[in-house]
Short mmCIF file of C-alpha atoms and ligand atoms in Angstrom, two decimals:
data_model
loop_
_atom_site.label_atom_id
_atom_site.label_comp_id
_atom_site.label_asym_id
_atom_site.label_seq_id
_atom_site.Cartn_x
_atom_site.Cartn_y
_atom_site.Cartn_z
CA UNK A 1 -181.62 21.74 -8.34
CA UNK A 2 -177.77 21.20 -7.68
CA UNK A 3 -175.98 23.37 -5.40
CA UNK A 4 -172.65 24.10 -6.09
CA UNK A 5 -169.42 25.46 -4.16
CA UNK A 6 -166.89 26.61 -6.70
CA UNK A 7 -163.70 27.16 -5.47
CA UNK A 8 -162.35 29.89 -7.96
CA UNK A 9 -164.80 31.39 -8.83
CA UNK A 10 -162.83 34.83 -9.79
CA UNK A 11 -161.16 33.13 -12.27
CA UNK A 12 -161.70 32.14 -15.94
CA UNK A 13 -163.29 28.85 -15.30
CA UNK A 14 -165.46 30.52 -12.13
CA UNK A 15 -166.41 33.10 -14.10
CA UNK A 16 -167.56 31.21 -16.95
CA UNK A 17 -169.88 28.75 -14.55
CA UNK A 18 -171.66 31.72 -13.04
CA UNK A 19 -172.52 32.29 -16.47
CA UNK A 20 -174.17 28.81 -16.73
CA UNK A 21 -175.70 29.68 -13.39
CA UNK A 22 -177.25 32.41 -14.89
CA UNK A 23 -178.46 30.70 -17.72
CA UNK A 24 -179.44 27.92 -15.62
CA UNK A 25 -181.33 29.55 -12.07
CA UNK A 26 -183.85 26.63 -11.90
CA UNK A 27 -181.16 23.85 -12.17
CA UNK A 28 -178.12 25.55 -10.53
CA UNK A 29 -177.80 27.21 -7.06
CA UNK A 30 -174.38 28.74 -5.89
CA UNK A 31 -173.89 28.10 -2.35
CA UNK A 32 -170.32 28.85 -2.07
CA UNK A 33 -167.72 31.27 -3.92
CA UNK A 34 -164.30 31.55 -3.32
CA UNK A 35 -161.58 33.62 -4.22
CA UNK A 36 -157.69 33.81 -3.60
CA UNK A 37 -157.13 37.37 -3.60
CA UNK A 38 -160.04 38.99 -5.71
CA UNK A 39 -161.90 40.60 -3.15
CA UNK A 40 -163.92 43.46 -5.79
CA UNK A 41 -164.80 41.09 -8.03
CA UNK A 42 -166.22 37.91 -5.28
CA UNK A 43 -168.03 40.59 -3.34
CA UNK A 44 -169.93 41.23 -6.51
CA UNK A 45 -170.69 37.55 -7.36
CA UNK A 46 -171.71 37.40 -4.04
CA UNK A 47 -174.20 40.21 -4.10
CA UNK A 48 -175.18 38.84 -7.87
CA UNK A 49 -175.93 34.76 -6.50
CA UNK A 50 -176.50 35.33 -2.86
CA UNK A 51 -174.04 32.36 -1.92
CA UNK A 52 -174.68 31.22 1.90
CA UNK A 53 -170.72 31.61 2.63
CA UNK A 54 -167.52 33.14 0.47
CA UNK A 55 -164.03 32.25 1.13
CA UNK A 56 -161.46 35.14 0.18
CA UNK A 57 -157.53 33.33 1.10
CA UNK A 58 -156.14 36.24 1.26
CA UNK A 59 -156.87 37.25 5.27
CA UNK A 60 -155.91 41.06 4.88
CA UNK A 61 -159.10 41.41 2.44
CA UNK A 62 -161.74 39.71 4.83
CA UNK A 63 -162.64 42.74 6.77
CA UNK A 64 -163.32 44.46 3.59
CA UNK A 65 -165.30 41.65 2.31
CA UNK A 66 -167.23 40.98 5.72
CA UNK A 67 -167.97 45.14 5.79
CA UNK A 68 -169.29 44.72 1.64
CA UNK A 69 -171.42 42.27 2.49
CA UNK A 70 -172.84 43.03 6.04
CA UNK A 71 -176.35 43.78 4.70
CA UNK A 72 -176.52 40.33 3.35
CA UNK A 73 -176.92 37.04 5.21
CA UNK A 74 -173.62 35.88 3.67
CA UNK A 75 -171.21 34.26 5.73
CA UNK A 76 -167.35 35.14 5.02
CA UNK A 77 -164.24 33.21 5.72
CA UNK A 78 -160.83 33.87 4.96
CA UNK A 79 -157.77 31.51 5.16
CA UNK A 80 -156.01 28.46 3.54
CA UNK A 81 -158.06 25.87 6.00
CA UNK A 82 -161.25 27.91 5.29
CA UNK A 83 -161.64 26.04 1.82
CA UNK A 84 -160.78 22.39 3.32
CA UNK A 85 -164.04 23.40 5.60
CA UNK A 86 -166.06 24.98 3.53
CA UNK A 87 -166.51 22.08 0.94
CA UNK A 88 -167.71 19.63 3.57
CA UNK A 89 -170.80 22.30 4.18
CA UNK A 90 -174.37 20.51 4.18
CA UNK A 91 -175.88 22.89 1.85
CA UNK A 92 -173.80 21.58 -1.13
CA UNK A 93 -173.97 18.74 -3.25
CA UNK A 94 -170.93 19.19 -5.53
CA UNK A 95 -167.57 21.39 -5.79
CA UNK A 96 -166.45 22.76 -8.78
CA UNK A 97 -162.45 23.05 -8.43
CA UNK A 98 -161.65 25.65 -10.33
CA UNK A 99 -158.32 26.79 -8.85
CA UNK A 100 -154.77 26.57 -10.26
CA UNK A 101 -152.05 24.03 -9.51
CA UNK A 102 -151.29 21.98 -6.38
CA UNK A 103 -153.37 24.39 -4.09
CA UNK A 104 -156.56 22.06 -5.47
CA UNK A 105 -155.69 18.64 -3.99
CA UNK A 106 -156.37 19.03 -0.11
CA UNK A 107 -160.12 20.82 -0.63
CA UNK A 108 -160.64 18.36 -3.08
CA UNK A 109 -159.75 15.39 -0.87
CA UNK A 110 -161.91 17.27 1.80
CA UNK A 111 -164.76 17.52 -0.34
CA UNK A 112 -164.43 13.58 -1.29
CA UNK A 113 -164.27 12.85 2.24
CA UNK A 114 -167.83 14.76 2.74
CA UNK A 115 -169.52 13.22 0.08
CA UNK A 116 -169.36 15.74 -2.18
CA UNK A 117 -169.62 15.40 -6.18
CA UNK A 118 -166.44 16.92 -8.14
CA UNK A 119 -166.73 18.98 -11.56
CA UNK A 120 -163.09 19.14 -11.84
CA UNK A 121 -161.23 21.65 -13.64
CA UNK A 122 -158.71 21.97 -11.60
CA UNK A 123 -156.18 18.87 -13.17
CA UNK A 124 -153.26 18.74 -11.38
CA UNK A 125 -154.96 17.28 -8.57
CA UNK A 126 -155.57 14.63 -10.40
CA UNK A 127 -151.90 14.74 -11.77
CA UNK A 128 -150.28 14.78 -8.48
CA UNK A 129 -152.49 12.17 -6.71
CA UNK A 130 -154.90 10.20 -9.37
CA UNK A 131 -154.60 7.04 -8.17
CA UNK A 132 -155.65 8.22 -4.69
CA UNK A 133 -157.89 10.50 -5.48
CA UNK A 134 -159.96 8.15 -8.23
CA UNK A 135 -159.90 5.42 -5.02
CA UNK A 136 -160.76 7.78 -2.55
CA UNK A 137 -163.97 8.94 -4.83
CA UNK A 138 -164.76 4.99 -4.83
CA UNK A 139 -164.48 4.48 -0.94
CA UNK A 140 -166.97 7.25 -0.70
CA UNK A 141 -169.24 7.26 -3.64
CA UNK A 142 -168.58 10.42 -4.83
CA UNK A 143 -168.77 10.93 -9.15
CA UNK A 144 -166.16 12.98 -10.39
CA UNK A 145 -167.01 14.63 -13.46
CA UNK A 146 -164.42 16.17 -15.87
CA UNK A 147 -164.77 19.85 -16.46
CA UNK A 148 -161.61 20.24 -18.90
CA UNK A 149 -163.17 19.95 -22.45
CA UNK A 150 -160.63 16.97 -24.37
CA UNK A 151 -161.86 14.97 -21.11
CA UNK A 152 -165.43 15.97 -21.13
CA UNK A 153 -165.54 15.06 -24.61
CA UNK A 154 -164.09 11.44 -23.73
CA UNK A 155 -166.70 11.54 -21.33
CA UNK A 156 -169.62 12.06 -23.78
CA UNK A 157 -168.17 9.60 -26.08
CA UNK A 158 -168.24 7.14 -23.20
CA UNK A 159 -172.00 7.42 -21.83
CA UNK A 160 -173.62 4.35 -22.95
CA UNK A 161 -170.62 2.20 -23.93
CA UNK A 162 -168.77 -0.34 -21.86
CA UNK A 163 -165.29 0.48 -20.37
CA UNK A 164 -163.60 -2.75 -21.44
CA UNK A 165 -164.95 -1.72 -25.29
CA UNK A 166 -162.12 0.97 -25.37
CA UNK A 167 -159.14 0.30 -27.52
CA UNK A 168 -157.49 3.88 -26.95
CA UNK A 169 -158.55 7.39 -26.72
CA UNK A 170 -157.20 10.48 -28.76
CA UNK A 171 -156.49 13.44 -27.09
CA UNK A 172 -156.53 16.62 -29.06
CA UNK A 173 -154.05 19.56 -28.83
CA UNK A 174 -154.36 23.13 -30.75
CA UNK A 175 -150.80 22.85 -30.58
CA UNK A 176 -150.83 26.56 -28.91
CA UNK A 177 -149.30 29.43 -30.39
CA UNK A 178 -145.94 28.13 -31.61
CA UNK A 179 -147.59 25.37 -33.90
CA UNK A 180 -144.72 24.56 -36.10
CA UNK A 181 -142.03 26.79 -34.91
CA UNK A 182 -138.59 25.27 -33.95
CA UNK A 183 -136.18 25.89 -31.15
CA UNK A 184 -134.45 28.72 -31.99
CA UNK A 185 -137.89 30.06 -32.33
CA UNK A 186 -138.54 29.71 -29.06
CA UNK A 187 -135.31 30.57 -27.28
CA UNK A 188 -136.41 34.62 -28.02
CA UNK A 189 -140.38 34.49 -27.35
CA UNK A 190 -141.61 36.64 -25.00
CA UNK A 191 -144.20 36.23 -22.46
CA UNK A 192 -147.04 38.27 -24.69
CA UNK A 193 -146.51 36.04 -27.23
CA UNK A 194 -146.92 32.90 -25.12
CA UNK A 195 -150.33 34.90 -23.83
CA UNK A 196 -151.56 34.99 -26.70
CA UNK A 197 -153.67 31.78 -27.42
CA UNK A 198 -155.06 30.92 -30.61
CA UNK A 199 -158.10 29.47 -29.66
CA UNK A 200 -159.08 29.34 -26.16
CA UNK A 201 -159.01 32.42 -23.12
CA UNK A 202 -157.90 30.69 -20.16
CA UNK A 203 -156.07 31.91 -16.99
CA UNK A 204 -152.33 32.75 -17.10
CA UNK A 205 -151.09 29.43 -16.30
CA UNK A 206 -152.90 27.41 -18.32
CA UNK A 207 -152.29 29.64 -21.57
CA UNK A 208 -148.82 29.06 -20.77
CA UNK A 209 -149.19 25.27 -20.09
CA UNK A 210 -150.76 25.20 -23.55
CA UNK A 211 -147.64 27.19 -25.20
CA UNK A 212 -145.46 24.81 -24.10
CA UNK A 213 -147.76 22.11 -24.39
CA UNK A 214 -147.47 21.11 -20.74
CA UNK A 215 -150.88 21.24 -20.49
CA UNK A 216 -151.38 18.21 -22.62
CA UNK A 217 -148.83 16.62 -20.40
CA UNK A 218 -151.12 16.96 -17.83
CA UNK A 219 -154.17 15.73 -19.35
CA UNK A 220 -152.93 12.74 -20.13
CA UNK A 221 -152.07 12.03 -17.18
CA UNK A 222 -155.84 13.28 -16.45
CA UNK A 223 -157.04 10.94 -18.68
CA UNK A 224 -155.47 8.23 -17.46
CA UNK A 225 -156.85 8.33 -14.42
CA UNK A 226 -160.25 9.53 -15.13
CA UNK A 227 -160.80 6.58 -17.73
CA UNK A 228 -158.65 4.37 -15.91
CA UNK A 229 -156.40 3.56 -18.98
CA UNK A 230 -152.46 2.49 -19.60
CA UNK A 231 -150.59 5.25 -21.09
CA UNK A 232 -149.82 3.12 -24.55
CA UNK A 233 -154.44 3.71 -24.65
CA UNK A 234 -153.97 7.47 -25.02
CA UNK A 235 -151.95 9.55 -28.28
CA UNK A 236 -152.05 12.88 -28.84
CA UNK A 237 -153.27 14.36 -32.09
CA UNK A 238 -152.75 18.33 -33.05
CA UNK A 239 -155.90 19.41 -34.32
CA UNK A 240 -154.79 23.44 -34.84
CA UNK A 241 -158.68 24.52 -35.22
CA UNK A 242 -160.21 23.01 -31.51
CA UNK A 243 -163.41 21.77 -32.67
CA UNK A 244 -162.94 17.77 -32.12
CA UNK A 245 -162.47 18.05 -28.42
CA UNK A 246 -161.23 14.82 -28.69
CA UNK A 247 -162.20 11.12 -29.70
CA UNK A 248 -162.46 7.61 -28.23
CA UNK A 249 -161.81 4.41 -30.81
CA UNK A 250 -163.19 1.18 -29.46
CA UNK A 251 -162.47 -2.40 -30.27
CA UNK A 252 -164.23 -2.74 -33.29
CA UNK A 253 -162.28 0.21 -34.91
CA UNK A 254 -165.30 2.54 -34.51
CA UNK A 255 -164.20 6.25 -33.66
CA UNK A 256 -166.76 8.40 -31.41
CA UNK A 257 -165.37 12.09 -31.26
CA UNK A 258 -167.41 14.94 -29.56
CA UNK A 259 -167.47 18.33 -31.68
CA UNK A 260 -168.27 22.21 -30.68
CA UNK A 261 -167.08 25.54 -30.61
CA UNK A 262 -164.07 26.00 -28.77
CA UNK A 263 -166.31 27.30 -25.46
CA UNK A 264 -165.54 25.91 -21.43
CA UNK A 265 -169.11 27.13 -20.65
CA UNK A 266 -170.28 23.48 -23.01
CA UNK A 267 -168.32 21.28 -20.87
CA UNK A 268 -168.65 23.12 -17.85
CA UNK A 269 -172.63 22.98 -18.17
CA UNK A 270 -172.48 19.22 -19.02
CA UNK A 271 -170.35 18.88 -15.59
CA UNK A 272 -172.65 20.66 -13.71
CA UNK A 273 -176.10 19.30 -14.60
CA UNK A 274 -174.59 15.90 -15.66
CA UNK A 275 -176.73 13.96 -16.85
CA UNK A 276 -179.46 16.75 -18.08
CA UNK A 277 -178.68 18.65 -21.40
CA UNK A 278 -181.22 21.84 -21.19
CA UNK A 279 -181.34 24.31 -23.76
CA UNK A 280 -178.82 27.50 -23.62
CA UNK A 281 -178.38 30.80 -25.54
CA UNK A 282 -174.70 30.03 -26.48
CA UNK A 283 -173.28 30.35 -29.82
CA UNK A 284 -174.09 27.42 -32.22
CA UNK A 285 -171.07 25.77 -34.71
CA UNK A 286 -171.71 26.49 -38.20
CA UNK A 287 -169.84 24.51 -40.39
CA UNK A 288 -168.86 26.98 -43.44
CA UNK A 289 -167.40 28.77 -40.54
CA UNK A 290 -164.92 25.61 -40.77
CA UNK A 291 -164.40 24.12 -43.98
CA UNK A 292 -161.43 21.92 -43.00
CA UNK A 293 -160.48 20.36 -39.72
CA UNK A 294 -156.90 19.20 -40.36
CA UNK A 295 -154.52 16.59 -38.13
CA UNK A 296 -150.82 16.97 -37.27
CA UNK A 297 -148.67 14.74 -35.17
CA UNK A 298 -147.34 16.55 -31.87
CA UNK A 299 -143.36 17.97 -32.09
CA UNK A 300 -141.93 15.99 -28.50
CA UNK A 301 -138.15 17.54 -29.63
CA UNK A 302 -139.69 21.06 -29.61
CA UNK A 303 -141.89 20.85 -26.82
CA UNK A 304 -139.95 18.68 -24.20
CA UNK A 305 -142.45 19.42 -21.57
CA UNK A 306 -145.08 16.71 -23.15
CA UNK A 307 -142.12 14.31 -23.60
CA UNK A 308 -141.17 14.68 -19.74
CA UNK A 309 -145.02 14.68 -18.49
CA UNK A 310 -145.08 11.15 -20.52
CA UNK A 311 -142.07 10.48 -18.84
CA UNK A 312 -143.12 10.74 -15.30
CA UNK A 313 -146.25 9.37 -15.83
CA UNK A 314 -144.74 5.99 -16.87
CA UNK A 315 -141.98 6.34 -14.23
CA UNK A 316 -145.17 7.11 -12.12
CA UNK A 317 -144.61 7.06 -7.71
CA UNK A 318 -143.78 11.25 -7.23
CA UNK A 319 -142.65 11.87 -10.59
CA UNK A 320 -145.69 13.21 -11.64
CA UNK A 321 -145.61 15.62 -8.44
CA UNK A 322 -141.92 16.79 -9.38
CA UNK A 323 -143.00 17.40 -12.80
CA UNK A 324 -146.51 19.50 -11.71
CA UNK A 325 -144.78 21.50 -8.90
CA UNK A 326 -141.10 22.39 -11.22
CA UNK A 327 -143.64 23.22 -13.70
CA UNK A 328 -145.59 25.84 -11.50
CA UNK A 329 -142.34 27.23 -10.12
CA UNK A 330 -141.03 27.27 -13.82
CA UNK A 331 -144.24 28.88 -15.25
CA UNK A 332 -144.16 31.27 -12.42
CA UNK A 333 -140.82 32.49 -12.94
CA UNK A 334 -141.56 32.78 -17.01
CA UNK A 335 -144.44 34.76 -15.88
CA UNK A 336 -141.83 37.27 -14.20
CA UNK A 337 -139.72 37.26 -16.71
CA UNK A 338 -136.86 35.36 -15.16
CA UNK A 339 -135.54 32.89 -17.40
CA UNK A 340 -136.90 32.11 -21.35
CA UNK A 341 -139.58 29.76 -22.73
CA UNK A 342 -137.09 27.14 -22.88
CA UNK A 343 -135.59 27.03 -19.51
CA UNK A 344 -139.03 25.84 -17.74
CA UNK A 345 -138.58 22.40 -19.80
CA UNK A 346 -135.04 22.51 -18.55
CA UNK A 347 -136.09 22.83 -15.03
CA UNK A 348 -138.48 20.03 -14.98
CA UNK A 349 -136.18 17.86 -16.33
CA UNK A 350 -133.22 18.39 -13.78
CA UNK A 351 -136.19 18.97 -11.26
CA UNK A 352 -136.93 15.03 -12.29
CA UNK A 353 -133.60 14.10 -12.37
CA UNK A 354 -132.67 15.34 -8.87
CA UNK A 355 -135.13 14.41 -6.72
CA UNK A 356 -135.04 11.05 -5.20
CA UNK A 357 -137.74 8.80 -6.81
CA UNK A 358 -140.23 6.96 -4.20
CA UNK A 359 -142.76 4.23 -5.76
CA UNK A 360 -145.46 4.56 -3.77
CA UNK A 361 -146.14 7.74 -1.62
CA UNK A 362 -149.03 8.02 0.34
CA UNK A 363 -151.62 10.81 -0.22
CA UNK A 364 -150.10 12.51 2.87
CA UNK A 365 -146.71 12.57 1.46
CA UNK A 366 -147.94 14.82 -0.99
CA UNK A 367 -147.51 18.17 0.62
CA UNK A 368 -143.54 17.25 1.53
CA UNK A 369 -143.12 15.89 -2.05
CA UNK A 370 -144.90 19.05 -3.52
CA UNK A 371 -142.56 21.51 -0.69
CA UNK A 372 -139.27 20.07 -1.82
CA UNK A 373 -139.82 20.11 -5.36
CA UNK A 374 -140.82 23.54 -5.53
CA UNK A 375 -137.86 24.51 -3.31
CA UNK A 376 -134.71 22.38 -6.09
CA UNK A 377 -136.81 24.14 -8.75
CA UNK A 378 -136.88 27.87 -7.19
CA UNK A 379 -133.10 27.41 -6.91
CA UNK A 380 -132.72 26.28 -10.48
CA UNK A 381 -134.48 29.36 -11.63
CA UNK A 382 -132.23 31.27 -9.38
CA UNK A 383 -128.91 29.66 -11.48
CA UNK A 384 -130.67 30.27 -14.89
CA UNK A 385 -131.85 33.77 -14.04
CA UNK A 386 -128.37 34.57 -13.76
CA UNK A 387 -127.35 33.22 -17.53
CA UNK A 388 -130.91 34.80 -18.54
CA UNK A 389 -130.21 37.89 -17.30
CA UNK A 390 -126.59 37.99 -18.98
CA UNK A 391 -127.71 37.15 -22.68
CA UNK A 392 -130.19 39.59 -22.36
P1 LIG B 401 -157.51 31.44 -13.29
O1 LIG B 401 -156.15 31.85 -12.94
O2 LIG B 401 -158.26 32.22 -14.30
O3 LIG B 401 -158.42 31.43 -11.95
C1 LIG B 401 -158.01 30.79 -10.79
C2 LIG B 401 -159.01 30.97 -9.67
O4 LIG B 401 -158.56 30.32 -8.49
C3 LIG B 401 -159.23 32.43 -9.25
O5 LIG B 401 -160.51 32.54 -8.70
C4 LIG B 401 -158.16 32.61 -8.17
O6 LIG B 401 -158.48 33.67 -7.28
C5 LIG B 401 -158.21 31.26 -7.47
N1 LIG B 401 -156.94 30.80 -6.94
C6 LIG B 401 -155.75 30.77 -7.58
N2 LIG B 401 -154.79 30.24 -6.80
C7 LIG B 401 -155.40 29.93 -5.63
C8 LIG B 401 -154.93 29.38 -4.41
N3 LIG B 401 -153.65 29.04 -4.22
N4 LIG B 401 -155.82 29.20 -3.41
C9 LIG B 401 -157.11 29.55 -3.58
N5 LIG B 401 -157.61 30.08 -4.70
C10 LIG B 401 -156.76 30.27 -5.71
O7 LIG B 401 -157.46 29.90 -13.69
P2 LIG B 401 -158.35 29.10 -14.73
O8 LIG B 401 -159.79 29.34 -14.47
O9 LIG B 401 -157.81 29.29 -16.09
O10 LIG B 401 -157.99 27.58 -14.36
C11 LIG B 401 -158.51 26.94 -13.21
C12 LIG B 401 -158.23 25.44 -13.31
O11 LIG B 401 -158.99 24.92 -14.39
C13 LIG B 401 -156.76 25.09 -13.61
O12 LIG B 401 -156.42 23.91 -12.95
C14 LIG B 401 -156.75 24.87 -15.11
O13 LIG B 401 -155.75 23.97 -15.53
C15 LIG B 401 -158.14 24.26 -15.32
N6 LIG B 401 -158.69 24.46 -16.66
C16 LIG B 401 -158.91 25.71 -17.14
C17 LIG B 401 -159.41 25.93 -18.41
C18 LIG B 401 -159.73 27.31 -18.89
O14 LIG B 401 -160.31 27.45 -19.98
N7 LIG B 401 -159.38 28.35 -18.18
C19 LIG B 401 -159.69 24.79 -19.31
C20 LIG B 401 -159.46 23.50 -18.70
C21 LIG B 401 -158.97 23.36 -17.43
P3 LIG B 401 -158.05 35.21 -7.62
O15 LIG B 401 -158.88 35.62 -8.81
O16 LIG B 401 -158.43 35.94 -6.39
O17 LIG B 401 -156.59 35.18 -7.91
MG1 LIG B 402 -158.12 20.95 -21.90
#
């Protein structure tokens, strides 16, 4: 029996893991669920898995969480700190990080610090800080297992083989929903269109991330650090249909890909009950479903944002940082409809270019790195609303 925090658990990735939960009562038990602001729908997880505590951030919900659950020996915290705390709790073995951006690293570090085993979903932890983080999970013993599915699959492919047998690992892409399209394309999208994934229903910023193919940015960078490989051992292939999660090709030329249907509950269950693989209820792959799997080579002109997350990656020190946190902001404001698709590669290119680079910050410098980033890339969307607003 593991028991599990999941930090998230509102979300698309939390959501989908109580569903493995469910499938799963004799191997899984929830002892934590939290929530940012999500108060209906955690109070009902919480009266569905019985969790010993729930964090809700937002502090203006927590009497109306505390008064929803007061017949039930659940204990309720609210606050930013509460998650740092709440992960280092005796009754859990591992922490599923399963919320967005930046706001993963510190609870993550916390939970290394206790001891605690990571499924993590949550990759730009692992952007902003993977060389601490992977060393941290060393010093302490802790396993992290990946939750997103191109890494999971690398994962799968690796059990059994030795490290130094690796010659280089495809990642795939779907290529998102502007596969093929140019420029000019883009320039007029709107944000319903860039909702609208072909494959996959993720949360907001992800679905955006995998528009602009950010997201594949940041898993290689994932990768990198998970498999501890150079950035020359991992290419990108577009694979439009999602069914090769992605492969690893070893020394001798062999290629070992892991297949299924495009589904996070797969790789979130193999996370979980790593290294079991009991029976479930979800959906088998049927191949006449799929006659062809075809192959395309990613557009880097078209979608700057993969260019510039290779970019900072081999720059490395707190590029990778500038590029997660201008991406956030820029994501954020495409999300409000400030500026166009285009303008969030824009940002996290001048974002890159006007930050001071530092080689090697520590894991504390983070949080300044991560402030001031955010801050040249607010006022960048600020200039570009303008413009945006005008050819409107
Ligand atoms: P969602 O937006 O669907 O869910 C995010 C969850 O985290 C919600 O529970 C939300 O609470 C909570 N949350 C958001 N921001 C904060 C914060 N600042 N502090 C505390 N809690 C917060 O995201 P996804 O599930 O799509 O993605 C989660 C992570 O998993 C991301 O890092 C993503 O890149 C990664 N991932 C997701 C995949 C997917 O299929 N969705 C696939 C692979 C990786 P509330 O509901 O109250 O807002
Ligand atoms: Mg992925």
């Amino acid at each position: 029996m593991k028991r599990i925090a999941i930090l998230g658990a509102t979300g698309s990735i939390g959501t989908q893991a109580l569903e493995v939960a469910r499938e799963h009562p004799d191997f899984v038990k929830i002892e934590v669920l939290t929530a940012a602001s999500n108060a209906e729908l955690l109070v009902k997880q919480a009266l569905e898995f019985l969790p010993k505590t729930v964090v809700i951030s937002d502090e203006s919900k927590y009497q109306w969480v505390k008064k929803s659950l007061s017949a039930k020996a659940i204990q309720v915290l609210a606050g930013n700190n509460a998650l740092c705390e709440v992960v280092k709790d005796a009754s859990i073995d591992m922490v599923l990080t399963a919320l967005v951006g930046f706001a993963g690293l510190e609870p993550t570090v916390s939970a290394i610090q206790a001891g605690k085993d990571i499924a993590l979903a949550n990759k730009e932890t692992l952007v902003v800080a993977g060389e601490h983080i992977m060393s941290l999970a060393s010093q302490y013993g802790v396993h992290i297992l990946p939750v997103d599915s191109e890494h999971s699959a690398i994962f799968q492919c690796l059990t059994g083989e030795s490290p130094e047998s690796v010659e280089k690992i495809y990642l795939t892409a779907s290529g998102g929903p502007f596969r093929g399209k140019g420029r000019d394309f883009l320039a007029h999208i709107t944000k319903r269109e860039a909702l609208k994934h072909p494959n996959w229903v993720m949360g907001q910023k992800i679905t955006i991330d995998s528009a602009s193919l950010m997201n594949k940015g940041l898993e290689v960078i994932e990768a990198k650090w998970l498999f501890n490989l150079s950035i020359e051992q991992i290419d990108v292939i577009v694979h439009p249909q999602s069914i090769i999660h992605s492969l690893t090709q070893f020394k001798d030329g062999s290629l070992k890909a892991q297949l299924g249907l495009p589904d996070m509950k797969l790789p979130i269950q193999y996370a979980l009950l790593y290294p079991d693989r009991p029976a479930n209820s979800f959906q088998r792959f049927d191949f006449m479903d799929y006659p062809q799997l075809s192959f395309e080579k990613p557009d880097l002109e078209t979608f700057a944002n993969l260019r510039l997350a290779y970019q900072a990656v081999q720059q490395g020190g707190n590029m990778p940082c500038i590029l997660n946190a201008a991406n956030e902001v820029a994501v954020a404001a495409f999300l409000n409809d400030e500026i166009g698709f285009l303008e969030m590669s824009a940002i996290i290119e001048e974002s890159m270019q006007l930050i001071p680079f530092i080689l090697s910050p520590s894991l504390a410098d983070y949080v300044s790195i991560d402030q001031e980033a955010r801050k040249i890339a607010r006022d960048l969307v600020t200039k570009k609303k303008k413009v945006y607003q005008i050819e409107k």
